[in-house]
DNA sequence: CGTACATTTGAATTTGCTCAAATAGAGTGG
DNA sequence: CCACTCTATTTGAGCAAATTCAAATGTACG
C-alpha cells in the first residue's frame, strides 16, 4: 500500500533514506560504524502499538518510513495526540527507562532501533550525536509550542486548516516540491486521529472538512487524497501570516 | 515585593541560587570561570518585555529570579502562552538569531545573560553545557506535551486545577516542601495571564476560580495567595491520576 | 478623592459536543 | 459479480460549555 514498505531493510547506513535528517545526520563514517554495531530494524503494521506509556523502554530509535503517533490518554478515555512522528523523527528519551507516551503506528512503520544502554554510552563519547539530538529536540519543542497555539486559541475550522498546511509543508519538504500554486498530498490520518491531534471530536472534524470542501479551499479524491488549489487561501484559513514562509 | 529582588547581583557563580539547576549545573570550576567571563546580569521590571518575537537576539541566558512568560500572538490579537519561565529556566536558542516568541517579565526578573556567539563557541568545547541543555530541553518538551493535553482535552475547571497543581508542585520543589496535607503558595499571574496560559477567557478563569473556592478546593487570601487544604482533591479536579506523583 | 486597572458577576449568544441515524467504501465468501 | 459485514465517514438535532458583551465591584496608587 505504501511504497516505502517495499524497501528492503537497509543494512548500510550510507544508503539509508533518513541518513541526513535523523539523529545520526552529523556522524562521520567511523561514528556510523559504531552505530551500525548496535542497530537493528523493527517493523510495525498500521494500528499496532509500538510501546505503551509506562512500559519499560530498552531501546531508542528513528522512524525510517511510515508515520507513528505519540498520544496521552486520561483515565476516562479522553486522548490527545502530542506528537506526529514522521520519517527521521526520534523515539525515546536517553536517560529515561520507561515510555512517557503511547506510541502507535498510524501506517506501516519501519524503525531503526538502538539498544538503549549502548546508545547512551556512545552518546557520551560522540558529541555529534548529542549535538544533533539537541537540535532535533529544540525543533520538536518549537513544533509543540506552535501546536499549543492551535489547541488553545484556534477555531475548529482554523485547526483543520492548520493541520492540512502542516502536512502539506512536511510532505513538500520531503519531496523537495514547491508550495506555490496547487498542492496535492495524502493525509494518512483517520478523522478520529485528526480529532485527537486537534482536540476536537471526529464529528466536528468531518463537518469542517466538508465545509472547507464546499467553500473550495480543498478538493477530495477518496477520503485521504487532498488537493489544495491555492495554498495561500489555506494559510489564510489557518489564521497564519499569509506573507512569506511559503517555502521551507 | 518579591523577596528574590532583594538579592544583590551575584558576581560569583558559586553562590548563585540557580547554580545546580540551570544550564551551568554540570560545569566544573574551570568551565564556570569561562562562563563568568562572558556573563552579565540584566533586570526587568514586572510587565516589561524582554524581547519581541522576530527581534534579533544576541544573547541567551537563565532566569535567576522572578517569572517570565513566552507567548505567541495571532494577527487579530489572540494570544497563547507557550512557556512559563521560572528561576533556572533557559531563554534563547543556540543556533538561532531571532527570537521565536515574545518574552515578557511577569514579575520583576533578574537574568544571567551570555553573549550568544561566545556562548555557542563555549558550548562546542564544553560537553557539560550541551548535555545539561539537552536534558533541560527534553524536560521542557515533556512539559509542553503535558500542556497539550490540558489545552486540547480538559474542561475549564480541570484546566484551572491543572495550573494550580503545577504551580504548587514547582513551588514546593523550589522550597523543598512536601506536598502532603495543606499547601500554600503565591500565584504570580493575573487572571488574564492565566487565561492566556490555559486557552480560556479571563472571565471563564474568574468564574472557575470562584467555583473552586465555593466548593472548598482552594482558599484565597487576597487575589494571589492560595491555600489548598487537600492536595489530592485538587489533583482529582485536575483529572490527573491521584495515586503517586505527589512529591517530585 | 479620583483615576486606572483587575476582578467578579450577569445575560445572551455561539461554538463545538453528544447522541442518533444514514451513507459510503473496502474486503469477504458464496 | 453480488450480497453481506465491518468500519469509516457524513449529516442532523438538541444541548452544554465557554465566549461575548456589559456592568458592577474591588483595590492600588497618586
PDB file of N, CA, C and O in Angstrom, chain A residues 34-101:
ATOM      1  N   UNK A  34      30.099   2.496  14.487  1.00  0.00           N
ATOM      2  CA  UNK A  34      29.783   2.105  15.860  1.00  0.00           C
ATOM      3  C   UNK A  34      28.273   2.036  16.076  1.00  0.00           C
ATOM      4  O   UNK A  34      27.781   1.197  16.811  1.00  0.00           O
ATOM      5  N   UNK A  35      27.548   2.938  15.412  1.00  0.00           N
ATOM      6  CA  UNK A  35      26.087   2.876  15.499  1.00  0.00           C
ATOM      7  C   UNK A  35      25.562   1.602  14.836  1.00  0.00           C
ATOM      8  O   UNK A  35      24.649   0.947  15.341  1.00  0.00           O
ATOM      9  N   UNK A  36      26.170   1.245  13.718  1.00  0.00           N
ATOM     10  CA  UNK A  36      25.724   0.045  12.999  1.00  0.00           C
ATOM     11  C   UNK A  36      25.816  -1.201  13.892  1.00  0.00           C
ATOM     12  O   UNK A  36      24.990  -2.103  13.802  1.00  0.00           O
ATOM     13  N   UNK A  37      26.831  -1.200  14.752  1.00  0.00           N
ATOM     14  CA  UNK A  37      27.014  -2.353  15.628  1.00  0.00           C
ATOM     15  C   UNK A  37      25.836  -2.583  16.572  1.00  0.00           C
ATOM     16  O   UNK A  37      25.592  -3.710  17.002  1.00  0.00           O
ATOM     17  N   UNK A  38      25.169  -1.528  16.941  1.00  0.00           N
ATOM     18  CA  UNK A  38      24.107  -1.693  17.943  1.00  0.00           C
ATOM     19  C   UNK A  38      22.719  -1.469  17.349  1.00  0.00           C
ATOM     20  O   UNK A  38      21.738  -1.419  18.062  1.00  0.00           O
ATOM     21  N   UNK A  39      22.639  -1.353  16.045  1.00  0.00           N
ATOM     22  CA  UNK A  39      21.326  -1.064  15.470  1.00  0.00           C
ATOM     23  C   UNK A  39      20.624  -2.324  14.973  1.00  0.00           C
ATOM     24  O   UNK A  39      21.263  -3.332  14.658  1.00  0.00           O
ATOM     25  N   UNK A  40      19.330  -2.276  14.933  1.00  0.00           N
ATOM     26  CA  UNK A  40      18.521  -3.352  14.346  1.00  0.00           C
ATOM     27  C   UNK A  40      17.202  -2.740  13.886  1.00  0.00           C
ATOM     28  O   UNK A  40      16.799  -1.696  14.383  1.00  0.00           O
ATOM     29  N   UNK A  41      16.559  -3.389  12.936  1.00  0.00           N
ATOM     30  CA  UNK A  41      15.321  -2.833  12.403  1.00  0.00           C
ATOM     31  C   UNK A  41      14.111  -3.543  12.982  1.00  0.00           C
ATOM     32  O   UNK A  41      14.161  -4.733  13.297  1.00  0.00           O
ATOM     33  N   UNK A  42      13.046  -2.780  13.141  1.00  0.00           N
ATOM     34  CA  UNK A  42      11.772  -3.378  13.555  1.00  0.00           C
ATOM     35  C   UNK A  42      10.678  -2.843  12.646  1.00  0.00           C
ATOM     36  O   UNK A  42      10.700  -1.683  12.250  1.00  0.00           O
ATOM     37  N   UNK A  43       9.713  -3.698  12.356  1.00  0.00           N
ATOM     38  CA  UNK A  43       8.571  -3.295  11.539  1.00  0.00           C
ATOM     39  C   UNK A  43       7.308  -3.335  12.383  1.00  0.00           C
ATOM     40  O   UNK A  43       7.149  -4.201  13.229  1.00  0.00           O
ATOM     41  N   UNK A  44       6.419  -2.420  12.128  1.00  0.00           N
ATOM     42  CA  UNK A  44       5.120  -2.421  12.806  1.00  0.00           C
ATOM     43  C   UNK A  44       4.042  -2.231  11.760  1.00  0.00           C
ATOM     44  O   UNK A  44       4.218  -1.446  10.821  1.00  0.00           O
ATOM     45  N   UNK A  45       2.937  -2.946  11.934  1.00  0.00           N
ATOM     46  CA  UNK A  45       1.833  -2.771  10.999  1.00  0.00           C
ATOM     47  C   UNK A  45       0.946  -1.623  11.434  1.00  0.00           C
ATOM     48  O   UNK A  45       0.913  -1.262  12.618  1.00  0.00           O
ATOM     49  N   UNK A  46       0.233  -1.069  10.469  1.00  0.00           N
ATOM     50  CA  UNK A  46      -0.683   0.031  10.762  1.00  0.00           C
ATOM     51  C   UNK A  46      -1.605  -0.366  11.911  1.00  0.00           C
ATOM     52  O   UNK A  46      -2.185  -1.456  11.907  1.00  0.00           O
ATOM     53  N   UNK A  47      -1.715   0.492  12.895  1.00  0.00           N
ATOM     54  CA  UNK A  47      -2.598   0.224  14.022  1.00  0.00           C
ATOM     55  C   UNK A  47      -1.912  -0.435  15.204  1.00  0.00           C
ATOM     56  O   UNK A  47      -2.435  -0.436  16.316  1.00  0.00           O
ATOM     57  N   UNK A  48      -0.739  -0.989  14.953  1.00  0.00           N
ATOM     58  CA  UNK A  48      -0.022  -1.698  16.012  1.00  0.00           C
ATOM     59  C   UNK A  48       0.610  -0.715  17.002  1.00  0.00           C
ATOM     60  O   UNK A  48       1.075   0.352  16.609  1.00  0.00           O
ATOM     61  N   UNK A  49       0.620  -1.122  18.276  1.00  0.00           N
ATOM     62  CA  UNK A  49       1.239  -0.269  19.285  1.00  0.00           C
ATOM     63  C   UNK A  49       2.728  -0.579  19.391  1.00  0.00           C
ATOM     64  O   UNK A  49       3.111  -1.728  19.584  1.00  0.00           O
ATOM     65  N   UNK A  50       3.536   0.444  19.252  1.00  0.00           N
ATOM     66  CA  UNK A  50       4.990   0.277  19.352  1.00  0.00           C
ATOM     67  C   UNK A  50       5.385   0.110  20.808  1.00  0.00           C
ATOM     68  O   UNK A  50       6.182  -0.748  21.168  1.00  0.00           O
ATOM     69  N   UNK A  51       4.806   0.960  21.655  1.00  0.00           N
ATOM     70  CA  UNK A  51       5.080   0.838  23.090  1.00  0.00           C
ATOM     71  C   UNK A  51       3.991   1.559  23.871  1.00  0.00           C
ATOM     72  O   UNK A  51       3.432   2.551  23.403  1.00  0.00           O
ATOM     73  N   UNK A  52       3.675   1.020  25.059  1.00  0.00           N
ATOM     74  CA  UNK A  52       2.649   1.624  25.902  1.00  0.00           C
ATOM     75  C   UNK A  52       3.291   2.568  26.916  1.00  0.00           C
ATOM     76  O   UNK A  52       4.364   2.278  27.438  1.00  0.00           O
ATOM     77  N   UNK A  53       2.615   3.637  27.185  1.00  0.00           N
ATOM     78  CA  UNK A  53       3.070   4.562  28.222  1.00  0.00           C
ATOM     79  C   UNK A  53       3.276   3.803  29.531  1.00  0.00           C
ATOM     80  O   UNK A  53       2.425   3.011  29.934  1.00  0.00           O
ATOM     81  N   UNK A  54       4.417   4.036  30.169  1.00  0.00           N
ATOM     82  CA  UNK A  54       4.709   3.377  31.430  1.00  0.00           C
ATOM     83  C   UNK A  54       5.515   2.101  31.281  1.00  0.00           C
ATOM     84  O   UNK A  54       6.122   1.630  32.232  1.00  0.00           O
ATOM     85  N   UNK A  55       5.526   1.539  30.072  1.00  0.00           N
ATOM     86  CA  UNK A  55       6.303   0.320  29.850  1.00  0.00           C
ATOM     87  C   UNK A  55       7.793   0.594  29.906  1.00  0.00           C
ATOM     88  O   UNK A  55       8.247   1.697  29.629  1.00  0.00           O
ATOM     89  N   UNK A  56       8.528  -0.429  30.259  1.00  0.00           N
ATOM     90  CA  UNK A  56       9.974  -0.335  30.237  1.00  0.00           C
ATOM     91  C   UNK A  56      10.422  -0.179  28.784  1.00  0.00           C
ATOM     92  O   UNK A  56       9.928  -0.845  27.887  1.00  0.00           O
ATOM     93  N   UNK A  57      11.333   0.738  28.567  1.00  0.00           N
ATOM     94  CA  UNK A  57      11.762   1.020  27.200  1.00  0.00           C
ATOM     95  C   UNK A  57      13.259   0.752  27.132  1.00  0.00           C
ATOM     96  O   UNK A  57      14.053   1.503  27.689  1.00  0.00           O
ATOM     97  N   UNK A  58      13.626  -0.302  26.439  1.00  0.00           N
ATOM     98  CA  UNK A  58      15.047  -0.651  26.415  1.00  0.00           C
ATOM     99  C   UNK A  58      15.707  -0.293  25.095  1.00  0.00           C
ATOM    100  O   UNK A  58      16.798  -0.741  24.786  1.00  0.00           O
ATOM    101  N   UNK A  59      15.013   0.530  24.301  1.00  0.00           N
ATOM    102  CA  UNK A  59      15.628   0.977  23.048  1.00  0.00           C
ATOM    103  C   UNK A  59      15.224   2.416  22.749  1.00  0.00           C
ATOM    104  O   UNK A  59      14.285   2.949  23.329  1.00  0.00           O
ATOM    105  N   UNK A  60      15.963   3.025  21.877  1.00  0.00           N
ATOM    106  CA  UNK A  60      15.563   4.294  21.286  1.00  0.00           C
ATOM    107  C   UNK A  60      15.668   4.063  19.778  1.00  0.00           C
ATOM    108  O   UNK A  60      16.161   3.021  19.349  1.00  0.00           O
ATOM    109  N   UNK A  61      15.214   5.000  18.972  1.00  0.00           N
ATOM    110  CA  UNK A  61      15.316   4.750  17.547  1.00  0.00           C
ATOM    111  C   UNK A  61      14.766   5.852  16.680  1.00  0.00           C
ATOM    112  O   UNK A  61      14.298   6.872  17.185  1.00  0.00           O
ATOM    113  N   UNK A  62      14.828   5.629  15.382  1.00  0.00           N
ATOM    114  CA  UNK A  62      14.345   6.598  14.416  1.00  0.00           C
ATOM    115  C   UNK A  62      13.278   5.956  13.536  1.00  0.00           C
ATOM    116  O   UNK A  62      13.384   4.783  13.191  1.00  0.00           O
ATOM    117  N   UNK A  63      12.280   6.750  13.178  1.00  0.00           N
ATOM    118  CA  UNK A  63      11.315   6.281  12.192  1.00  0.00           C
ATOM    119  C   UNK A  63      11.994   6.348  10.824  1.00  0.00           C
ATOM    120  O   UNK A  63      12.468   7.413  10.419  1.00  0.00           O
ATOM    121  N   UNK A  64      12.069   5.216  10.134  1.00  0.00           N
ATOM    122  CA  UNK A  64      12.686   5.188   8.808  1.00  0.00           C
ATOM    123  C   UNK A  64      11.630   5.461   7.745  1.00  0.00           C
ATOM    124  O   UNK A  64      11.837   6.243   6.822  1.00  0.00           O
ATOM    125  N   UNK A  65      10.484   4.799   7.882  1.00  0.00           N
ATOM    126  CA  UNK A  65       9.397   5.044   6.933  1.00  0.00           C
ATOM    127  C   UNK A  65       8.068   4.862   7.642  1.00  0.00           C
ATOM    128  O   UNK A  65       7.980   4.165   8.649  1.00  0.00           O
ATOM    129  N   UNK A  66       7.038   5.525   7.132  1.00  0.00           N
ATOM    130  CA  UNK A  66       5.728   5.447   7.749  1.00  0.00           C
ATOM    131  C   UNK A  66       5.519   6.544   8.777  1.00  0.00           C
ATOM    132  O   UNK A  66       6.363   7.418   8.955  1.00  0.00           O
ATOM    133  N   UNK A  67       4.384   6.479   9.434  1.00  0.00           N
ATOM    134  CA  UNK A  67       4.018   7.509  10.391  1.00  0.00           C
ATOM    135  C   UNK A  67       3.553   6.874  11.689  1.00  0.00           C
ATOM    136  O   UNK A  67       2.810   5.895  11.678  1.00  0.00           O
ATOM    137  N   UNK A  68       4.010   7.412  12.793  1.00  0.00           N
ATOM    138  CA  UNK A  68       3.561   6.944  14.104  1.00  0.00           C
ATOM    139  C   UNK A  68       3.075   8.134  14.915  1.00  0.00           C
ATOM    140  O   UNK A  68       3.401   9.276  14.599  1.00  0.00           O
ATOM    141  N   UNK A  69       2.290   7.853  15.927  1.00  0.00           N
ATOM    142  CA  UNK A  69       1.788   8.953  16.754  1.00  0.00           C
ATOM    143  C   UNK A  69       2.139   8.737  18.210  1.00  0.00           C
ATOM    144  O   UNK A  69       2.268   7.612  18.683  1.00  0.00           O
ATOM    145  N   UNK A  70       2.311   9.854  18.907  1.00  0.00           N
ATOM    146  CA  UNK A  70       2.557   9.882  20.338  1.00  0.00           C
ATOM    147  C   UNK A  70       1.267  10.384  20.980  1.00  0.00           C
ATOM    148  O   UNK A  70       0.814  11.478  20.645  1.00  0.00           O
ATOM    149  N   UNK A  71       0.675   9.593  21.872  1.00  0.00           N
ATOM    150  CA  UNK A  71      -0.579  10.047  22.483  1.00  0.00           C
ATOM    151  C   UNK A  71      -0.575   9.887  23.992  1.00  0.00           C
ATOM    152  O   UNK A  71       0.104   9.036  24.550  1.00  0.00           O
ATOM    153  N   UNK A  72      -1.363  10.753  24.627  1.00  0.00           N
ATOM    154  CA  UNK A  72      -1.621  10.650  26.056  1.00  0.00           C
ATOM    155  C   UNK A  72      -3.094  10.357  26.242  1.00  0.00           C
ATOM    156  O   UNK A  72      -3.925  10.878  25.512  1.00  0.00           O
ATOM    157  N   UNK A  73      -3.408   9.554  27.241  1.00  0.00           N
ATOM    158  CA  UNK A  73      -4.803   9.212  27.496  1.00  0.00           C
ATOM    159  C   UNK A  73      -5.145   9.458  28.962  1.00  0.00           C
ATOM    160  O   UNK A  73      -4.367   9.096  29.846  1.00  0.00           O
ATOM    161  N   UNK A  74      -6.313  10.072  29.191  1.00  0.00           N
ATOM    162  CA  UNK A  74      -6.767  10.284  30.559  1.00  0.00           C
ATOM    163  C   UNK A  74      -7.541   9.058  31.029  1.00  0.00           C
ATOM    164  O   UNK A  74      -7.917   8.210  30.224  1.00  0.00           O
ATOM    165  N   UNK A  75      -7.785   9.002  32.341  1.00  0.00           N
ATOM    166  CA  UNK A  75      -8.448   7.826  32.915  1.00  0.00           C
ATOM    167  C   UNK A  75      -9.793   7.536  32.249  1.00  0.00           C
ATOM    168  O   UNK A  75     -10.170   6.384  32.057  1.00  0.00           O
ATOM    169  N   UNK A  76     -10.523   8.594  31.909  1.00  0.00           N
ATOM    170  CA  UNK A  76     -11.854   8.384  31.342  1.00  0.00           C
ATOM    171  C   UNK A  76     -11.816   8.186  29.823  1.00  0.00           C
ATOM    172  O   UNK A  76     -12.860   8.140  29.186  1.00  0.00           O
ATOM    173  N   UNK A  77     -10.628   8.095  29.255  1.00  0.00           N
ATOM    174  CA  UNK A  77     -10.532   7.750  27.845  1.00  0.00           C
ATOM    175  C   UNK A  77     -10.261   8.908  26.900  1.00  0.00           C
ATOM    176  O   UNK A  77      -9.970   8.680  25.728  1.00  0.00           O
ATOM    177  N   UNK A  78     -10.364  10.132  27.395  1.00  0.00           N
ATOM    178  CA  UNK A  78     -10.034  11.251  26.514  1.00  0.00           C
ATOM    179  C   UNK A  78      -8.579  11.134  26.073  1.00  0.00           C
ATOM    180  O   UNK A  78      -7.708  10.885  26.903  1.00  0.00           O
ATOM    181  N   UNK A  79      -8.340  11.284  24.765  1.00  0.00           N
ATOM    182  CA  UNK A  79      -6.957  11.184  24.288  1.00  0.00           C
ATOM    183  C   UNK A  79      -6.529  12.434  23.544  1.00  0.00           C
ATOM    184  O   UNK A  79      -7.316  13.085  22.875  1.00  0.00           O
ATOM    185  N   UNK A  80      -5.265  12.741  23.665  1.00  0.00           N
ATOM    186  CA  UNK A  80      -4.662  13.863  22.955  1.00  0.00           C
ATOM    187  C   UNK A  80      -3.376  13.385  22.308  1.00  0.00           C
ATOM    188  O   UNK A  80      -2.503  12.844  22.979  1.00  0.00           O
ATOM    189  N   UNK A  81      -3.287  13.581  21.021  1.00  0.00           N
ATOM    190  CA  UNK A  81      -2.027  13.296  20.352  1.00  0.00           C
ATOM    191  C   UNK A  81      -1.056  14.419  20.703  1.00  0.00           C
ATOM    192  O   UNK A  81      -1.440  15.589  20.723  1.00  0.00           O
ATOM    193  N   UNK A  82       0.176  14.084  21.016  1.00  0.00           N
ATOM    194  CA  UNK A  82       1.144  15.113  21.388  1.00  0.00           C
ATOM    195  C   UNK A  82       2.351  15.123  20.456  1.00  0.00           C
ATOM    196  O   UNK A  82       3.247  15.940  20.602  1.00  0.00           O
ATOM    197  N   UNK A  83       2.332  14.225  19.494  1.00  0.00           N
ATOM    198  CA  UNK A  83       3.408  14.231  18.523  1.00  0.00           C
ATOM    199  C   UNK A  83       3.046  13.373  17.336  1.00  0.00           C
ATOM    200  O   UNK A  83       2.310  12.397  17.474  1.00  0.00           O
ATOM    201  N   UNK A  84       3.495  13.792  16.173  1.00  0.00           N
ATOM    202  CA  UNK A  84       3.276  13.020  14.960  1.00  0.00           C
ATOM    203  C   UNK A  84       4.668  12.691  14.446  1.00  0.00           C
ATOM    204  O   UNK A  84       5.439  13.600  14.110  1.00  0.00           O
ATOM    205  N   UNK A  85       5.013  11.414  14.459  1.00  0.00           N
ATOM    206  CA  UNK A  85       6.378  11.030  14.134  1.00  0.00           C
ATOM    207  C   UNK A  85       6.498  10.658  12.663  1.00  0.00           C
ATOM    208  O   UNK A  85       5.915   9.672  12.217  1.00  0.00           O
ATOM    209  N   UNK A  86       7.223  11.455  11.927  1.00  0.00           N
ATOM    210  CA  UNK A  86       7.442  11.211  10.506  1.00  0.00           C
ATOM    211  C   UNK A  86       8.849  10.651  10.306  1.00  0.00           C
ATOM    212  O   UNK A  86       9.657  10.647  11.238  1.00  0.00           O
ATOM    213  N   UNK A  87       9.132  10.156   9.091  1.00  0.00           N
ATOM    214  CA  UNK A  87      10.466   9.604   8.852  1.00  0.00           C
ATOM    215  C   UNK A  87      11.571  10.553   9.318  1.00  0.00           C
ATOM    216  O   UNK A  87      11.483  11.765   9.079  1.00  0.00           O
ATOM    217  N   UNK A  88      12.542  10.029   9.985  1.00  0.00           N
ATOM    218  CA  UNK A  88      13.705  10.700  10.577  1.00  0.00           C
ATOM    219  C   UNK A  88      13.453  11.155  12.016  1.00  0.00           C
ATOM    220  O   UNK A  88      14.406  11.480  12.730  1.00  0.00           O
ATOM    221  N   UNK A  89      12.201  11.176  12.455  1.00  0.00           N
ATOM    222  CA  UNK A  89      11.940  11.587  13.833  1.00  0.00           C
ATOM    223  C   UNK A  89      12.425  10.532  14.824  1.00  0.00           C
ATOM    224  O   UNK A  89      12.453   9.337  14.531  1.00  0.00           O
ATOM    225  N   UNK A  90      12.805  11.030  16.008  1.00  0.00           N
ATOM    226  CA  UNK A  90      13.445  10.192  17.020  1.00  0.00           C
ATOM    227  C   UNK A  90      12.415   9.728  18.053  1.00  0.00           C
ATOM    228  O   UNK A  90      11.514  10.481  18.427  1.00  0.00           O
ATOM    229  N   UNK A  91      12.569   8.498  18.511  1.00  0.00           N
ATOM    230  CA  UNK A  91      11.655   7.939  19.505  1.00  0.00           C
ATOM    231  C   UNK A  91      12.440   7.554  20.744  1.00  0.00           C
ATOM    232  O   UNK A  91      13.468   6.891  20.644  1.00  0.00           O
ATOM    233  N   UNK A  92      11.953   7.968  21.900  1.00  0.00           N
ATOM    234  CA  UNK A  92      12.600   7.584  23.144  1.00  0.00           C
ATOM    235  C   UNK A  92      13.427   8.711  23.717  1.00  0.00           C
ATOM    236  O   UNK A  92      13.760   9.669  23.024  1.00  0.00           O
ATOM    237  N   UNK A  93      13.726   8.577  24.992  1.00  0.00           N
ATOM    238  CA  UNK A  93      14.497   9.617  25.654  1.00  0.00           C
ATOM    239  C   UNK A  93      15.669   9.017  26.390  1.00  0.00           C
ATOM    240  O   UNK A  93      15.486   8.227  27.327  1.00  0.00           O
ATOM    241  N   UNK A  94      16.882   9.417  25.957  1.00  0.00           N
ATOM    242  CA  UNK A  94      18.065   8.939  26.674  1.00  0.00           C
ATOM    243  C   UNK A  94      17.950   9.356  28.140  1.00  0.00           C
ATOM    244  O   UNK A  94      17.515  10.474  28.433  1.00  0.00           O
ATOM    245  N   UNK A  95      18.301   8.489  29.030  1.00  0.00           N
ATOM    246  CA  UNK A  95      18.255   8.822  30.445  1.00  0.00           C
ATOM    247  C   UNK A  95      16.929   8.511  31.103  1.00  0.00           C
ATOM    248  O   UNK A  95      16.755   8.726  32.294  1.00  0.00           O
ATOM    249  N   UNK A  96      15.983   8.004  30.331  1.00  0.00           N
ATOM    250  CA  UNK A  96      14.713   7.616  30.944  1.00  0.00           C
ATOM    251  C   UNK A  96      14.445   6.152  30.639  1.00  0.00           C
ATOM    252  O   UNK A  96      14.704   5.692  29.536  1.00  0.00           O
ATOM    253  N   UNK A  97      13.912   5.432  31.625  1.00  0.00           N
ATOM    254  CA  UNK A  97      13.749   3.998  31.453  1.00  0.00           C
ATOM    255  C   UNK A  97      12.370   3.559  30.978  1.00  0.00           C
ATOM    256  O   UNK A  97      12.221   2.464  30.442  1.00  0.00           O
ATOM    257  N   UNK A  98      11.371   4.381  31.236  1.00  0.00           N
ATOM    258  CA  UNK A  98      10.027   3.977  30.832  1.00  0.00           C
ATOM    259  C   UNK A  98       9.456   4.974  29.824  1.00  0.00           C
ATOM    260  O   UNK A  98       9.817   6.144  29.817  1.00  0.00           O
ATOM    261  N   UNK A  99       8.553   4.493  28.981  1.00  0.00           N
ATOM    262  CA  UNK A  99       7.938   5.348  27.972  1.00  0.00           C
ATOM    263  C   UNK A  99       6.957   6.311  28.640  1.00  0.00           C
ATOM    264  O   UNK A  99       6.232   5.938  29.565  1.00  0.00           O
ATOM    265  N   UNK A 100       6.953   7.549  28.195  1.00  0.00           N
ATOM    266  CA  UNK A 100       6.072   8.551  28.777  1.00  0.00           C
ATOM    267  C   UNK A 100       4.749   8.632  28.016  1.00  0.00           C
ATOM    268  O   UNK A 100       3.768   9.168  28.517  1.00  0.00           O
ATOM    269  N   UNK A 101       4.719   8.110  26.813  1.00  0.00           N
ATOM    270  CA  UNK A 101       3.521   8.203  25.973  1.00  0.00           C
ATOM    271  C   UNK A 101       3.276   6.878  25.266  1.00  0.00           C
ATOM    272  O   UNK A 101       4.183   6.054  25.147  1.00  0.00           O
TER     273      UNK A 101
END
